[in-house]
Amino acid sequence: MPQKSKSFNDYDDFAWTYHRHWGEISLEWLPIYEHLLLRRLPSGGRLLDLCCGTGQLTRRLSAQGFQVTGLEGSDKMLRFARRNAPQTSFTHQDARNFKLPARFHGILSAFDSLNHIMTLTELVSTFRCAFDALLKGGLFMFDLNTEEGYLHQWCGNTDIVEDDHACVMRSDYESEHKFAWANVTIFRQVAGCWRRSDFVLTQKYYSPEEVHSALREAGFDKIESYKQGRNLDVIGAEGRIFYITRKSGNT
């Protein structure tokens, strides 16, 4: 399957099911976020939740006293986020070319959100936007799936069947082009009628060398990375790397 760029509104059909079954997964990694990022931010500091999805993590970050802004490219994901975190400010923008009036003490992008960016050029653009959105000394943290994670945790079938909906996912990974995808079919009962939607979720694997190079090209120069079993001990963090970097510029 070839690589392709796409609008994140292509994920609108996934919003309801994501909110129901996956929206709270990143909360399992709060100890990692707190240890590597949140404790290093000023109390009440400004924090951007980049690719905030349906807002469950956004709500928790706001509850910790941060001034949180949630940014999301899918309009329907954002509708759930506004319900889940009604006191939080949200913006509907594409992570690859966003621009915000405020600058932040920290940016967090959770749950392999940036793997959905399908080209290295667009990943660099995302990193540049993050760099521009940070205050001097601000921190940017995100996690990405590893190739091991794609091979051993992504590939396979996921079937969810409940009284009012069913979700079938068939996932695979193509190692030559480092491209992962999941063919998704959802049946959902709405107003007494069953509705079907079919779509493809896509991700791209980026090696640590590519990530470090892209961050440096965007202006970051101090980069740390953490991996389960090497320097993390949090259940559920297998198959991904957590990166944190600092803006060291003059503005």
Coordinates of C-alpha atoms in Angstrom, one line a residue, residues 10-176:
D10 CA -10.6 11.6 7.2
Y11 CA -10.6 10.3 10.8
D12 CA -14.1 11.7 11.6
D13 CA -15.7 8.3 11.0
F14 CA -13.5 6.9 13.7
A15 CA -14.2 9.6 16.3
W16 CA -17.2 7.9 18.1
T17 CA -15.4 4.5 18.4
Y18 CA -12.1 6.0 19.4
H19 CA -13.8 8.0 22.1
R20 CA -15.5 4.8 23.4
H21 CA -12.6 2.4 23.4
W22 CA -9.2 4.2 23.0
G23 CA -9.6 7.8 24.3
E24 CA -8.3 7.0 27.8
I25 CA -5.3 4.8 26.9
S26 CA -2.8 7.6 27.1
L27 CA -3.9 8.1 30.7
E28 CA -1.9 4.9 31.5
W29 CA 1.3 6.9 30.7
L30 CA 0.6 9.8 33.0
P31 CA 3.5 8.7 35.3
I32 CA 5.8 9.1 32.2
Y33 CA 4.4 12.5 31.3
E34 CA 4.7 13.7 34.9
H35 CA 8.2 12.4 35.4
L36 CA 9.7 13.6 32.1
L37 CA 7.6 16.7 31.3
L38 CA 4.9 18.0 33.7
R39 CA 7.1 18.3 36.8
R40 CA 9.5 20.4 34.8
L41 CA 6.8 23.0 33.8
P42 CA 5.9 26.0 36.0
S43 CA 2.8 25.6 38.1
G44 CA -0.2 26.9 36.1
G45 CA 2.0 27.0 33.0
R46 CA 0.6 27.0 29.4
L47 CA 0.5 23.6 27.9
L48 CA -0.5 22.5 24.3
D49 CA -2.1 19.1 23.9
L50 CA -1.1 18.5 20.3
C51 CA -3.4 16.1 18.4
C52 CA -5.7 15.9 21.5
G53 CA -8.1 13.4 20.1
T54 CA -11.3 13.2 22.1
G55 CA -9.9 15.1 25.1
Q56 CA -9.7 12.7 28.0
L57 CA -6.0 13.4 28.5
T58 CA -6.7 17.1 28.0
R59 CA -9.2 17.0 30.8
R60 CA -6.7 15.4 33.2
L61 CA -4.0 17.9 32.3
S62 CA -6.4 20.8 32.9
A63 CA -7.3 19.3 36.3
Q64 CA -3.7 19.5 37.3
G65 CA -3.8 23.2 37.0
F66 CA -2.2 23.8 33.6
Q67 CA -3.6 26.3 31.2
V68 CA -4.2 23.8 28.4
T69 CA -5.1 24.3 24.8
G70 CA -6.1 21.3 22.8
L71 CA -5.3 21.1 19.1
E72 CA -7.0 18.5 16.8
G73 CA -7.3 18.0 13.0
S74 CA -10.5 16.0 13.1
D75 CA -13.6 18.1 13.6
K76 CA -15.7 15.2 15.1
M77 CA -12.9 14.2 17.5
L78 CA -12.8 17.8 18.6
R79 CA -16.6 17.8 19.3
F80 CA -16.0 15.0 21.8
A81 CA -13.0 16.8 23.3
R82 CA -15.1 19.9 24.0
R83 CA -17.6 17.8 25.8
N84 CA -14.9 15.9 27.8
A85 CA -13.0 19.1 28.8
P86 CA -15.6 21.9 28.7
Q87 CA -13.3 24.4 30.6
T88 CA -10.5 23.9 28.1
S89 CA -9.7 26.0 25.0
F90 CA -9.6 24.1 21.7
T91 CA -8.5 24.8 18.2
H92 CA -9.3 22.9 15.0
Q93 CA -6.0 22.9 13.1
D94 CA -3.7 20.5 11.2
A95 CA -0.6 19.6 13.2
R96 CA 1.5 19.9 10.1
N97 CA 1.0 23.6 9.7
F98 CA -0.6 25.1 12.9
K99 CA -0.1 28.5 14.2
L100 CA -1.3 29.9 17.5
P101 CA -1.2 33.4 19.1
A102 CA 0.1 32.2 22.5
R103 CA 3.4 30.6 23.3
F104 CA 3.6 27.6 25.6
H105 CA 5.8 26.3 28.4
G106 CA 5.3 22.8 27.1
I107 CA 3.8 20.8 24.3
L108 CA 2.6 17.2 24.6
S109 CA 1.6 14.9 21.8
A110 CA 0.5 11.5 23.1
F111 CA -0.5 8.0 21.9
D112 CA 1.7 7.9 18.7
S113 CA -0.3 10.7 17.2
L114 CA 2.6 11.9 15.1
N115 CA 3.0 8.5 13.5
H116 CA -0.1 9.5 11.5
I117 CA 2.0 12.1 9.7
M118 CA 3.0 10.2 6.6
T119 CA 6.1 11.9 5.2
L120 CA 9.4 13.1 6.8
T121 CA 8.9 16.5 5.2
E122 CA 5.6 16.9 7.0
L123 CA 7.1 15.7 10.2
V124 CA 9.8 18.4 10.0
S125 CA 7.0 20.9 9.4
T126 CA 5.1 19.7 12.5
F127 CA 8.3 20.0 14.6
R128 CA 8.9 23.6 13.2
C129 CA 5.4 24.6 14.2
A130 CA 6.0 23.2 17.7
F131 CA 9.3 25.0 18.0
D132 CA 7.6 28.3 17.0
A133 CA 4.8 27.7 19.5
L134 CA 7.2 27.3 22.5
L135 CA 8.6 29.9 24.8
K136 CA 12.4 30.0 25.1
G137 CA 13.3 26.9 27.3
G138 CA 10.0 25.3 26.6
L139 CA 9.7 21.5 26.4
F140 CA 8.2 19.3 23.6
M141 CA 7.3 15.7 24.4
F142 CA 5.8 13.0 22.2
D143 CA 5.9 9.3 21.6
L144 CA 6.2 7.2 18.4
N145 CA 5.7 3.6 17.6
T146 CA 8.8 1.6 17.0
E147 CA 9.3 -1.0 14.2
E148 CA 9.2 -3.7 16.8
G149 CA 5.9 -2.4 18.0
Y150 CA 4.4 -2.5 14.5
L151 CA 5.6 -6.0 13.9
H152 CA 4.6 -7.5 17.2
Q153 CA 1.7 -5.3 18.5
W154 CA 0.1 -3.5 15.5
C155 CA -0.2 -6.4 13.1
G156 CA -3.3 -8.6 13.5
N157 CA -7.0 -8.4 14.0
T158 CA -9.1 -6.4 16.5
D159 CA -12.8 -7.2 16.8
I160 CA -15.2 -5.3 19.2
V161 CA -18.8 -6.4 19.3
E162 CA -21.3 -4.7 21.6
D163 CA -25.1 -4.3 21.6
D164 CA -25.2 -1.0 19.7
H165 CA -22.0 -1.3 17.6
A166 CA -19.3 -3.5 16.2
C167 CA -15.8 -2.6 15.1
V168 CA -13.5 -4.8 12.9
M169 CA -9.9 -3.8 12.3
R170 CA -7.4 -5.7 10.1
S171 CA -3.9 -4.2 10.6
D172 CA -0.6 -4.8 8.8
Y173 CA 2.9 -3.4 8.4
E174 CA 5.0 -3.2 5.3
S175 CA 8.7 -3.1 6.3
E176 CA 10.2 -2.0 3.0

